[in-house]
Coordinates of N, CA, C and O in Angstrom, one line a residue:
M1 N 55.5 -53.3 40.6 CA 56.5 -53.6 40.5 C 56.6 -54.7 41.4 O 56.5 -55.3 42.3
N2 N 57.7 -55.7 40.8 CA 57.9 -57.1 41.5 C 59.5 -56.4 42.8 O 59.8 -55.5 42.7
K3 N 59.5 -57.6 43.6 CA 59.2 -56.8 44.9 C 61.6 -57.1 44.9 O 62.0 -56.3 45.6
W4 N 61.9 -57.5 43.9 CA 63.5 -57.4 43.7 C 63.6 -56.0 42.9 O 64.7 -55.3 43.8
K5 N 62.9 -55.0 42.7 CA 63.1 -53.5 41.9 C 63.0 -53.0 43.3 O 63.4 -52.0 43.1
R6 N 61.5 -53.0 44.0 CA 61.7 -52.3 45.0 C 62.6 -52.6 45.6 O 63.0 -51.4 46.1
A7 N 63.2 -53.7 46.4 CA 64.4 -53.9 46.8 C 65.3 -53.1 46.6 O 66.7 -52.1 47.8
F8 N 65.5 -52.7 45.1 CA 66.9 -52.5 44.4 C 67.0 -51.0 44.6 O 67.8 -50.0 45.2
F9 N 65.8 -50.2 44.4 CA 65.6 -48.9 44.6 C 65.6 -48.6 46.2 O 66.1 -47.3 46.2
A10 N 64.9 -49.2 47.2 CA 64.9 -48.7 48.1 C 66.5 -49.1 48.8 O 67.0 -48.0 49.7
L11 N 67.5 -49.6 48.1 CA 68.8 -49.7 48.9 C 69.6 -48.4 48.2 O 70.2 -48.5 48.7
L12 N 69.0 -48.7 46.9 CA 69.8 -47.5 46.4 C 69.5 -46.0 46.8 O 70.4 -45.0 47.0
T13 N 68.4 -45.6 47.2 CA 67.6 -44.7 48.1 C 68.8 -44.6 49.2 O 69.2 -43.7 50.1
L14 N 68.7 -46.0 50.0 CA 69.6 -45.8 50.9 C 71.3 -45.4 51.2 O 71.4 -44.6 52.0
I15 N 72.0 -46.0 49.9 CA 72.8 -45.4 49.6 C 73.0 -44.0 49.9 O 74.2 -43.4 49.6
V16 N 72.0 -43.8 48.8 CA 72.7 -41.7 47.8 C 72.1 -41.2 50.0 O 73.1 -40.3 49.7
L17 N 71.1 -41.3 50.4 CA 71.1 -40.6 51.5 C 72.3 -41.3 52.1 O 73.0 -39.7 53.0
V18 N 72.8 -42.1 52.3 CA 73.9 -42.5 53.9 C 75.3 -41.3 53.0 O 75.4 -40.7 53.9
C19 N 75.0 -40.9 52.0 CA 75.9 -40.9 51.1 C 75.8 -39.0 51.6 O 77.0 -38.2 51.7
V20 N 75.0 -38.4 50.8 CA 74.5 -37.2 51.2 C 74.3 -36.6 52.5 O 75.3 -35.6 52.7
G21 N 74.2 -37.6 53.7 CA 74.7 -37.2 55.1 C 76.0 -37.2 55.7 O 76.2 -36.5 56.1
L22 N 76.7 -38.3 54.7 CA 78.0 -38.0 55.2 C 78.8 -36.8 54.6 O 79.8 -36.1 55.1
S23 N 78.2 -36.3 53.7 CA 78.9 -35.1 53.0 C 78.7 -34.3 53.5 O 79.4 -33.6 53.6
V24 N 77.1 -34.2 54.1 CA 76.9 -32.8 55.0 C 77.8 -32.7 56.3 O 78.0 -31.6 56.7
L25 N 78.1 -34.2 56.5 CA 78.6 -34.1 58.4 C 79.8 -33.3 58.0 O 80.3 -32.6 58.9
F26 N 80.9 -34.6 57.1 CA 82.4 -33.8 57.0 C 82.2 -32.1 56.6 O 82.9 -31.6 57.1
Y27 N 81.2 -31.2 55.0 CA 81.4 -30.1 55.5 C 80.8 -29.2 56.7 O 81.1 -29.3 56.7
N28 N 79.9 -29.8 57.7 CA 79.4 -28.9 59.0 C 81.3 -29.2 59.8 O 81.9 -28.7 60.0
L29 N 82.1 -30.1 59.8 CA 83.0 -30.6 60.6 C 84.0 -29.4 59.8 O 85.0 -29.0 60.8
F30 N 84.2 -29.6 58.6 CA 85.2 -29.0 58.4 C 85.2 -26.9 58.1 O 85.9 -26.2 58.6
V31 N 83.7 -26.8 58.2 CA 83.5 -25.4 58.5 C 83.7 -24.9 59.6 O 84.5 -23.4 59.9
V32 N 83.2 -26.0 60.8 CA 83.6 -25.5 62.3 C 84.6 -25.3 62.6 O 85.3 -24.3 63.4
H33 N 85.9 -26.3 62.1 CA 87.6 -26.1 62.8 C 87.3 -25.5 62.3 O 88.6 -24.2 62.3
T34 N 87.3 -24.7 60.5 CA 88.0 -23.4 59.9 C 87.5 -22.1 60.5 O 88.4 -21.3 61.3
S35 N 86.3 -21.8 60.8 CA 85.6 -20.9 62.1 C 86.7 -20.7 62.9 O 86.9 -19.4 63.5
Q36 N 86.7 -22.2 63.5 CA 87.1 -21.8 65.3 C 88.4 -21.4 64.8 O 89.0 -20.9 65.6
Q37 N 89.4 -22.0 64.1 CA 91.1 -21.6 63.9 C 90.6 -20.6 64.0 O 91.7 -20.0 64.0
N38 N 90.3 -19.5 63.0 CA 90.0 -18.3 62.0 C 89.8 -17.3 63.7 O 90.5 -16.4 64.1
N39 N 89.3 -18.0 65.0 CA 89.0 -17.2 65.8 C 89.7 -17.0 66.7 O 90.5 -16.3 67.4
I40 N 90.7 -19.0 67.1 CA 91.9 -18.8 67.7 C 93.2 -17.5 67.2 O 93.5 -16.8 67.9
N41 N 93.4 -18.0 65.6 CA 93.5 -16.8 65.3 C 93.4 -15.5 65.5 O 94.2 -14.4 66.0
E42 N 92.3 -14.8 65.6 CA 92.3 -13.5 65.6 C 92.5 -12.8 66.9 O 92.6 -11.5 67.3
T43 N 92.3 -13.7 67.8 CA 91.8 -13.8 69.3 C 93.5 -13.4 70.3 O 93.7 -13.2 70.9
H44 N 94.7 -14.0 69.2 CA 96.0 -14.2 69.7 C 96.6 -12.5 70.1 O 96.3 -11.7 69.0
H45 N 97.2 -12.3 70.9 CA 97.5 -11.0 70.6 C 99.3 -10.9 71.0 O 99.8 -11.8 71.2
V46 N 99.9 -10.2 69.5 CA 101.2 -10.2 69.5 C 101.8 -10.0 70.5 O 101.6 -8.9 71.2
G47 N 103.1 -10.7 70.4 CA 103.6 -10.1 71.8 C 103.7 -10.6 73.4 O 104.2 -10.4 74.5
E48 N 102.4 -11.5 73.7 CA 102.1 -11.7 74.4 C 102.4 -13.2 74.6 O 102.1 -13.8 73.4
P49 N 103.1 -14.0 75.7 CA 102.7 -15.3 75.6 C 101.6 -15.9 75.6 O 100.5 -15.9 76.2
I50 N 101.7 -17.3 75.0 CA 100.8 -18.0 75.0 C 100.4 -18.7 76.0 O 99.3 -19.2 76.2
F51 N 101.4 -19.1 76.3 CA 101.4 -20.0 78.0 C 102.6 -20.0 78.1 O 103.9 -19.6 77.8
S52 N 102.7 -20.8 79.5 CA 104.1 -20.6 81.0 C 104.7 -21.9 80.9 O 103.9 -22.7 80.9
V53 N 105.5 -22.3 81.1 CA 106.4 -23.7 81.5 C 107.2 -23.6 82.6 O 108.0 -22.3 82.7
N54 N 106.7 -24.2 83.9 CA 107.5 -24.3 85.0 C 108.3 -25.4 84.9 O 107.9 -26.6 84.9
A55 N 109.6 -26.1 84.6 CA 110.3 -26.6 85.1 C 111.2 -26.5 86.5 O 111.2 -25.9 87.0
N56 N 111.8 -28.6 86.6 CA 112.9 -28.4 87.8 C 114.0 -28.6 87.3 O 113.8 -29.3 86.5
K57 N 114.5 -29.3 88.4 CA 115.9 -28.7 88.0 C 116.4 -30.4 87.4 O 117.0 -30.1 86.5
Q58 N 115.8 -31.8 87.9 CA 116.0 -32.8 87.6 C 115.6 -33.0 86.5 O 116.1 -33.2 85.4
R59 N 114.2 -32.5 85.7 CA 113.6 -32.5 84.7 C 114.8 -32.1 83.5 O 114.7 -32.6 82.2
L60 N 114.7 -30.8 83.4 CA 115.7 -29.7 82.8 C 117.0 -30.5 82.5 O 117.5 -30.7 81.8
T61 N 117.8 -30.6 83.5 CA 119.0 -31.8 83.7 C 118.5 -32.5 82.0 O 119.6 -33.3 81.9
D62 N 117.4 -33.4 82.7 CA 117.6 -34.5 81.7 C 117.7 -34.2 80.4 O 117.9 -34.5 79.8
M63 N 116.8 -33.0 80.2 CA 116.1 -32.5 78.6 C 117.3 -32.1 78.3 O 118.3 -32.2 77.2
I64 N 118.3 -31.3 79.2 CA 119.6 -30.8 78.3 C 121.0 -31.6 78.2 O 121.1 -31.8 76.7
N65 N 120.4 -32.8 79.1 CA 121.7 -33.8 78.6 C 121.5 -34.8 77.2 O 122.4 -35.3 77.0
N66 N 120.1 -34.9 77.0 CA 119.4 -35.9 76.2 C 120.1 -35.3 75.0 O 120.5 -35.2 73.8
E67 N 119.6 -33.4 74.7 CA 120.1 -32.7 73.4 C 121.7 -32.8 73.6 O 122.3 -32.9 72.2
I68 N 122.3 -32.8 74.4 CA 123.9 -32.7 74.3 C 124.4 -34.0 74.1 O 125.6 -33.9 73.4
Q69 N 123.9 -35.4 73.9 CA 124.0 -36.5 73.5 C 124.5 -36.5 72.1 O 125.3 -36.5 71.1
D70 N 123.7 -35.4 71.3 CA 123.5 -35.4 69.7 C 125.1 -34.2 69.5 O 125.2 -33.8 68.4
H71 N 125.9 -33.7 70.3 CA 126.5 -32.7 70.0 C 128.1 -32.9 70.8 O 128.9 -32.1 70.4
Q72 N 127.9 -34.4 70.6 CA 129.4 -35.1 71.6 C 130.9 -35.4 70.7 O 129.6 -35.0 69.2
N73 N 131.5 -35.5 70.8 CA 132.6 -35.8 69.7 C 133.7 -36.5 70.2 O 133.8 -36.6 71.8
D74 N 134.9 -36.8 69.8 CA 136.2 -37.8 70.3 C 136.7 -36.5 71.2 O 137.3 -36.8 72.0
Q75 N 136.7 -35.8 70.7 CA 137.5 -34.3 71.3 C 137.0 -34.0 73.2 O 137.8 -33.7 73.6
L76 N 136.0 -34.2 72.9 CA 135.5 -33.6 74.7 C 133.5 -33.8 74.5 O 132.7 -34.0 73.4
T77 N 133.8 -34.6 75.6 CA 132.7 -35.4 76.5 C 132.2 -34.7 77.9 O 133.3 -33.6 78.2
Y78 N 131.1 -34.4 77.7 CA 130.6 -33.2 78.9 C 129.1 -33.8 78.9 O 128.2 -34.0 78.3
Q79 N 128.7 -33.3 80.3 CA 127.3 -33.2 80.5 C 127.1 -32.2 81.6 O 128.3 -31.8 82.4
V80 N 125.8 -32.0 82.1 CA 125.4 -30.5 82.5 C 124.6 -31.7 84.1 O 123.8 -32.1 83.7
Q81 N 125.1 -30.4 85.1 CA 123.7 -31.0 86.4 C 123.6 -29.6 87.0 O 124.3 -28.9 87.3
L82 N 121.9 -29.4 87.3 CA 121.6 -28.3 87.7 C 121.4 -28.6 89.0 O 120.9 -29.5 89.9
T83 N 122.0 -27.7 89.9 CA 122.5 -27.9 91.2 C 121.9 -26.4 91.9 O 120.8 -25.9 91.6
N84 N 122.7 -25.7 92.9 CA 122.2 -24.3 93.2 C 123.0 -23.5 91.9 O 123.1 -22.2 92.1
D85 N 124.1 -24.1 91.2 CA 124.5 -23.4 90.1 C 124.0 -24.7 88.9 O 123.9 -25.6 88.5
V86 N 124.7 -23.5 87.7 CA 124.7 -25.0 86.5 C 126.3 -25.5 86.3 O 127.2 -24.8 86.8
T87 N 126.6 -26.6 86.7 CA 127.9 -27.4 86.3 C 128.0 -28.3 85.2 O 127.4 -29.0 84.9
L88 N 129.1 -27.7 84.6 CA 129.7 -28.6 83.6 C 130.4 -29.5 83.5 O 131.9 -29.0 84.1
T89 N 130.8 -30.9 83.2 CA 131.6 -31.9 83.4 C 131.6 -32.5 82.9 O 130.9 -33.1 81.9
G90 N 133.3 -32.9 82.3 CA 133.9 -34.0 81.2 C 134.9 -34.2 81.1 O 135.8 -34.2 82.0
D91 N 135.2 -34.2 80.1 CA 136.7 -35.1 79.8 C 136.9 -34.4 78.5 O 136.2 -33.7 77.5
L92 N 138.1 -33.6 78.3 CA 139.0 -33.0 77.1 C 139.9 -33.4 76.5 O 141.3 -33.7 77.5
K93 N 139.9 -34.1 75.6 CA 141.4 -34.7 75.0 C 142.3 -34.0 74.5 O 141.7 -33.0 73.7
V94 N 143.6 -34.0 74.9 CA 144.5 -33.2 74.7 C 145.7 -33.7 74.3 O 146.2 -35.2 75.5
L95 N 146.0 -34.0 73.6 CA 147.2 -35.1 72.8 C 147.0 -36.3 73.3 O 148.0 -37.4 74.0
G96 N 146.1 -37.3 73.3 CA 145.5 -38.3 73.1 C 144.9 -38.5 74.2 O 144.8 -39.6 74.7
M97 N 145.1 -37.7 75.8 CA 144.7 -38.1 76.7 C 143.3 -37.3 76.8 O 143.3 -36.0 77.0
G98 N 142.0 -38.1 78.3 CA 141.6 -37.0 78.8 C 141.7 -36.5 79.9 O 141.9 -37.2 81.0
I99 N 141.3 -35.3 79.9 CA 141.6 -34.5 81.0 C 140.3 -34.1 81.8 O 139.4 -33.6 81.2
P100 N 140.4 -34.9 82.7 CA 138.6 -34.1 83.7 C 138.6 -32.8 83.4 O 139.3 -32.0 84.0
F101 N 137.4 -31.9 83.4 CA 137.0 -30.3 84.2 C 135.8 -30.0 84.9 O 135.0 -31.4 84.1
T102 N 135.7 -29.3 85.4 CA 134.6 -29.2 85.9 C 134.2 -27.5 86.1 O 135.3 -26.7 86.0
M103 N 133.0 -27.0 85.4 CA 132.8 -25.5 85.4 C 132.0 -25.4 86.2 O 130.6 -25.9 85.6
S104 N 131.2 -24.5 87.0 CA 130.4 -23.7 87.3 C 129.8 -22.3 86.9 O 130.8 -21.6 86.6
F105 N 128.8 -22.4 86.4 CA 128.3 -20.9 86.0 C 126.6 -20.8 87.4 O 126.0 -21.2 87.6
D106 N 126.8 -19.1 86.8 CA 125.4 -18.7 87.4 C 124.4 -18.3 86.3 O 125.0 -17.5 85.7
P107 N 123.4 -18.4 86.1 CA 122.3 -18.2 84.9 C 121.9 -17.4 85.6 O 121.1 -17.0 86.5
K108 N 122.0 -16.1 84.7 CA 121.1 -14.8 84.7 C 120.1 -14.9 83.7 O 120.1 -15.1 82.7
V109 N 118.8 -14.4 83.3 CA 118.0 -14.2 82.5 C 117.7 -12.5 81.7 O 118.0 -11.8 82.4
T110 N 118.3 -12.8 80.7 CA 118.5 -11.2 80.3 C 117.3 -10.8 79.6 O 115.8 -11.2 80.1
G111 N 116.8 -9.4 79.1 CA 115.8 -8.9 79.2 C 115.2 -9.5 77.9 O 114.0 -8.7 78.1
S112 N 115.9 -9.5 77.0 CA 115.1 -10.0 76.0 C 114.9 -11.8 76.0 O 114.3 -12.3 75.5
G113 N 114.9 -12.5 77.1 CA 114.6 -13.7 77.7 C 115.1 -14.7 77.3 O 115.3 -15.5 77.7
D114 N 116.7 -14.0 77.0 CA 117.9 -15.4 76.7 C 118.6 -15.7 77.6 O 118.3 -14.7 79.2
I115 N 119.1 -16.9 78.2 CA 120.0 -17.0 79.3 C 121.6 -16.9 79.0 O 121.9 -17.0 77.9
I116 N 122.1 -16.1 80.2 CA 123.9 -15.6 80.5 C 124.1 -16.8 81.6 O 123.7 -16.9 82.4
L117 N 124.9 -17.9 81.0 CA 125.9 -18.8 81.9 C 126.9 -18.0 82.5 O 127.7 -17.8 81.7
K118 N 126.9 -17.2 83.2 CA 128.6 -16.1 83.9 C 128.9 -17.4 84.9 O 128.1 -17.4 85.8
E119 N 130.7 -17.6 84.3 CA 131.1 -18.7 85.0 C 132.0 -18.4 86.1 O 132.1 -16.6 86.6
K120 N 131.9 -19.3 86.8 CA 132.0 -18.9 88.7 C 133.3 -19.5 88.9 O 134.0 -19.4 89.6
S121 N 133.7 -20.8 88.6 CA 134.5 -21.4 88.7 C 135.0 -22.8 87.6 O 134.3 -23.0 86.8
V122 N 136.5 -23.0 87.7 CA 136.9 -24.0 86.8 C 138.2 -24.4 87.0 O 139.1 -24.3 87.7
T123 N 137.9 -25.7 87.1 CA 139.1 -26.7 87.1 C 139.3 -27.8 86.5 O 138.5 -28.1 85.3
L124 N 140.6 -27.8 85.5 CA 140.8 -28.3 84.5 C 142.2 -29.7 84.5 O 143.1 -29.1 84.6
G125 N 142.2 -30.3 85.1 CA 142.5 -31.6 85.8 C 143.6 -30.7 86.5 O 142.9 -30.3 88.0
R126 N 145.2 -31.0 86.5 CA 146.0 -30.5 87.6 C 146.5 -28.9 86.9 O 147.5 -28.3 87.3
V127 N 146.1 -29.0 85.7 CA 146.3 -27.9 84.7 C 145.9 -26.4 85.0 O 144.4 -25.7 85.6
N128 N 146.8 -25.8 85.7 CA 146.2 -23.8 85.6 C 146.0 -23.3 84.5 O 147.5 -23.2 83.9
L129 N 144.7 -23.0 83.7 CA 145.1 -22.9 82.8 C 143.9 -21.3 83.0 O 143.0 -21.7 84.3
P130 N 144.0 -20.3 82.5 CA 143.2 -19.1 82.9 C 141.8 -19.9 82.2 O 141.7 -20.5 81.5
D131 N 140.7 -19.0 82.8 CA 139.1 -19.1 82.3 C 138.4 -18.9 80.8 O 138.0 -19.8 80.4
E132 N 139.1 -17.8 80.6 CA 138.9 -17.8 79.2 C 139.6 -19.0 78.2 O 139.3 -19.4 77.2
Q133 N 140.6 -19.3 78.3 CA 141.2 -20.6 77.6 C 140.6 -21.9 77.9 O 140.5 -22.4 76.5
V134 N 140.1 -22.0 78.9 CA 139.4 -23.1 79.0 C 137.8 -22.8 78.3 O 137.5 -24.2 77.6
L135 N 137.1 -22.0 78.3 CA 136.4 -21.7 77.5 C 136.4 -21.7 75.8 O 135.6 -22.1 75.1
Q136 N 137.8 -21.2 75.9 CA 138.0 -21.4 74.3 C 138.6 -22.8 74.1 O 137.9 -23.5 73.2
F137 N 138.9 -24.0 74.8 CA 138.9 -25.1 74.3 C 137.9 -25.7 74.2 O 137.3 -26.4 73.0
I138 N 136.7 -25.5 74.9 CA 135.2 -26.1 74.7 C 134.5 -25.9 73.5 O 134.3 -26.6 72.9
D139 N 134.8 -24.5 73.0 CA 134.3 -23.6 72.2 C 134.9 -24.7 71.0 O 133.9 -24.8 69.6
N140 N 136.1 -24.6 71.4 CA 137.0 -25.0 69.8 C 136.8 -26.9 69.6 O 136.5 -27.6 68.3
G141 N 136.2 -27.6 70.7 CA 136.4 -28.6 70.6 C 135.0 -29.8 70.5 O 135.0 -30.9 70.4
T142 N 134.2 -28.5 70.0 CA 133.0 -29.3 70.3 C 131.8 -28.6 69.1 O 132.2 -27.2 68.8
N143 N 131.0 -29.2 68.8 CA 130.0 -28.4 68.0 C 128.7 -27.6 68.5 O 127.6 -28.7 68.2
F144 N 128.6 -26.7 69.2 CA 127.1 -26.2 70.1 C 126.4 -26.1 68.7 O 127.0 -25.9 67.9
P145 N 125.0 -26.5 69.2 CA 124.5 -25.7 68.2 C 124.1 -24.0 68.0 O 125.3 -23.3 68.6
D146 N 123.8 -23.4 67.1 CA 124.1 -22.4 66.7 C 123.5 -21.3 67.7 O 123.8 -20.0 68.0
W147 N 122.9 -21.7 68.4 CA 121.8 -21.1 69.6 C 122.6 -20.5 71.0 O 122.5 -19.9 72.1
V148 N 123.6 -21.6 70.9 CA 124.2 -21.5 71.9 C 126.1 -21.0 71.7 O 126.6 -21.5 71.1
V149 N 126.4 -20.2 72.4 CA 127.5 -19.0 71.8 C 128.7 -18.9 73.0 O 127.8 -18.4 74.4
I150 N 129.7 -19.8 72.8 CA 130.7 -19.3 73.8 C 131.4 -17.9 73.8 O 131.7 -17.4 72.6
Q151 N 130.9 -17.1 74.6 CA 131.7 -15.7 74.8 C 132.6 -15.4 75.8 O 133.0 -15.4 77.0
A152 N 134.2 -16.7 75.1 CA 135.2 -16.6 75.9 C 136.0 -15.5 76.7 O 136.2 -15.7 78.1
S153 N 135.9 -14.1 75.9 CA 136.4 -12.9 76.8 C 135.4 -12.8 77.7 O 136.6 -11.8 78.0
K154 N 134.6 -12.8 77.7 CA 133.5 -12.1 78.4 C 132.9 -13.3 80.2 O 132.6 -13.5 80.9
K155 N 133.9 -14.3 79.8 CA 133.8 -15.6 81.2 C 132.2 -16.5 80.7 O 131.5 -16.2 81.8
Q156 N 131.7 -16.3 79.2 CA 130.2 -16.4 79.6 C 129.8 -17.5 78.8 O 130.4 -17.3 77.6
I157 N 128.7 -18.2 78.6 CA 128.3 -18.8 77.2 C 126.5 -18.3 77.3 O 126.0 -17.8 78.4
Y158 N 126.0 -17.9 76.4 CA 124.9 -17.5 75.6 C 124.2 -17.7 75.1 O 124.7 -18.7 74.6
V159 N 123.3 -17.9 75.8 CA 122.0 -19.1 74.9 C 120.5 -18.8 74.4 O 120.2 -17.9 75.5
N160 N 120.8 -18.5 73.0 CA 119.9 -17.5 72.7 C 118.8 -18.7 72.5 O 118.4 -19.2 71.7
L161 N 117.6 -18.1 73.5 CA 116.2 -18.8 73.5 C 115.7 -19.1 71.8 O 114.8 -19.5 71.7
N162 N 115.8 -17.1 71.5 CA 114.9 -17.0 70.2 C 115.4 -17.9 69.1 O 114.4 -18.0 68.4
E163 N 116.7 -17.9 69.5 CA 116.5 -18.9 68.1 C 116.8 -20.8 67.5 O 117.4 -21.1 66.9
M164 N 116.4 -20.6 69.2 CA 116.3 -22.8 69.8 C 115.5 -23.2 68.7 O 113.8 -22.4 68.5
P165 N 115.8 -24.1 68.1 CA 114.5 -25.0 67.1 C 113.5 -25.6 67.9 O 113.7 -26.5 67.6
L166 N 112.1 -24.9 67.8 CA 111.2 -25.3 68.6 C 110.2 -26.1 67.5 O 110.0 -27.1 67.9
N167 N 110.0 -25.0 66.9 CA 109.0 -25.0 66.0 C 109.1 -24.2 64.8 O 109.4 -23.0 65.6
D168 N 108.1 -24.5 64.2 CA 108.3 -23.4 63.2 C 107.8 -21.5 63.6 O 107.6 -20.8 62.9
Q169 N 106.3 -22.1 64.7 CA 105.4 -21.3 65.2 C 105.8 -20.9 66.4 O 105.1 -19.9 67.0
F170 N 106.8 -21.4 67.1 CA 107.2 -21.1 68.4 C 108.1 -21.0 68.9 O 109.1 -21.9 68.6
Y171 N 108.4 -19.7 69.9 CA 109.9 -19.9 70.5 C 109.6 -19.1 71.5 O 108.4 -19.2 72.0
L172 N 110.6 -19.6 72.5 CA 110.8 -19.5 74.4 C 111.9 -18.3 74.7 O 112.6 -17.6 73.9
K173 N 111.2 -17.9 75.4 CA 112.0 -16.8 76.2 C 111.8 -17.3 77.9 O 111.1 -17.7 78.3
A174 N 113.5 -16.8 78.4 CA 113.1 -17.5 80.1 C 112.2 -16.5 80.5 O 112.5 -15.3 80.3
K175 N 112.3 -16.8 81.6 CA 111.4 -15.4 82.4 C 111.7 -15.5 84.2 O 111.9 -14.0 84.2
D176 N 112.4 -16.9 84.6 CA 112.8 -16.3 85.8 C 113.3 -17.8 86.1 O 113.2 -18.8 85.8
I177 N 115.0 -17.8 86.3 CA 115.5 -18.9 87.2 C 116.0 -18.9 88.4 O 117.0 -17.5 88.4
Q178 N 115.8 -19.0 89.2 CA 116.4 -19.4 90.4 C 116.3 -20.6 91.2 O 115.9 -21.4 91.6
L179 N 117.8 -21.5 90.7 CA 118.4 -22.5 90.9 C 118.2 -23.1 92.7 O 117.3 -24.3 93.0
Q180 N 118.5 -21.8 93.1 CA 118.2 -22.3 94.6 C 116.6 -23.1 95.1 O 116.8 -23.8 96.1
K181 N 115.7 -22.3 94.4 CA 114.4 -22.3 95.1 C 113.7 -23.6 94.2 O 112.7 -23.4 93.7
D182 N 114.6 -23.9 93.1 CA 114.0 -25.3 91.8 C 112.8 -24.2 91.4 O 111.9 -25.2 90.6
K183 N 113.0 -23.1 91.2 CA 112.0 -22.4 90.3 C 112.7 -22.0 88.6 O 113.7 -21.4 88.7
I184 N 111.9 -22.6 87.4 CA 112.4 -22.1 86.7 C 111.1 -22.2 85.7 O 110.5 -23.0 85.6
N185 N 111.1 -21.1 85.2 CA 110.1 -20.7 84.4 C 110.2 -20.0 82.8 O 111.4 -18.9 83.0
F186 N 109.7 -20.1 82.2 CA 109.5 -19.8 80.7 C 108.3 -19.8 79.7 O 107.7 -20.0 80.2
D187 N 108.4 -18.9 78.9 CA 107.4 -18.3 78.5 C 107.4 -18.4 77.2 O 108.5 -18.5 75.9
V188 N 106.3 -19.1 76.1 CA 106.0 -19.5 75.3 C 105.5 -18.5 74.3 O 104.7 -18.0 74.4
Y189 N 106.1 -17.9 73.0 CA 105.5 -16.8 72.4 C 105.3 -17.8 71.2 O 105.5 -19.0 70.7
Q190 N 104.3 -17.1 70.4 CA 103.9 -17.6 68.9 C 104.9 -16.8 67.8 O 104.6 -15.6 68.3
K191 N 105.2 -17.3 67.4 CA 106.3 -15.8 65.9 C 104.9 -15.3 65.1 O 103.7 -15.8 64.9

């Protein structure tokens, strides 16, 4: 056999071996990944958090204000500051004039892991309005996400964390909020 034929068959054999080796390698990776994924799904316990998140006031303030930017409009601009309370400050446009307002809330965690922001104090420029009226103005002046509900008659804002769009597979529940201690904990659950 001439040396060119031998070299051709050797190269052809090498190519076939590499293709078979790569096929076996990819098949093993896929099978191992799938079986590991099945094991993960089998060990998931329904109703138990898959992990917890601890936040501090400053980082949570930044995250909330970034989200708020998507829901501002010409009638109402506002921002949140977490100190010992949840403070909402901004400007409400009435008859073309911007009226500054400040609202202070006390956050409470519900049994279902949602958050109720109970109103503590309200100032709206120099105008004396009932607390319910200010919340109603804010509700009418902006388009909060569906999972944030202004309950003016109860003087509170209800934050339904279960409805907050995180991901199709996960949802949040508040576990503990103690702003004075800079302690803010959430649990993440799998749907």
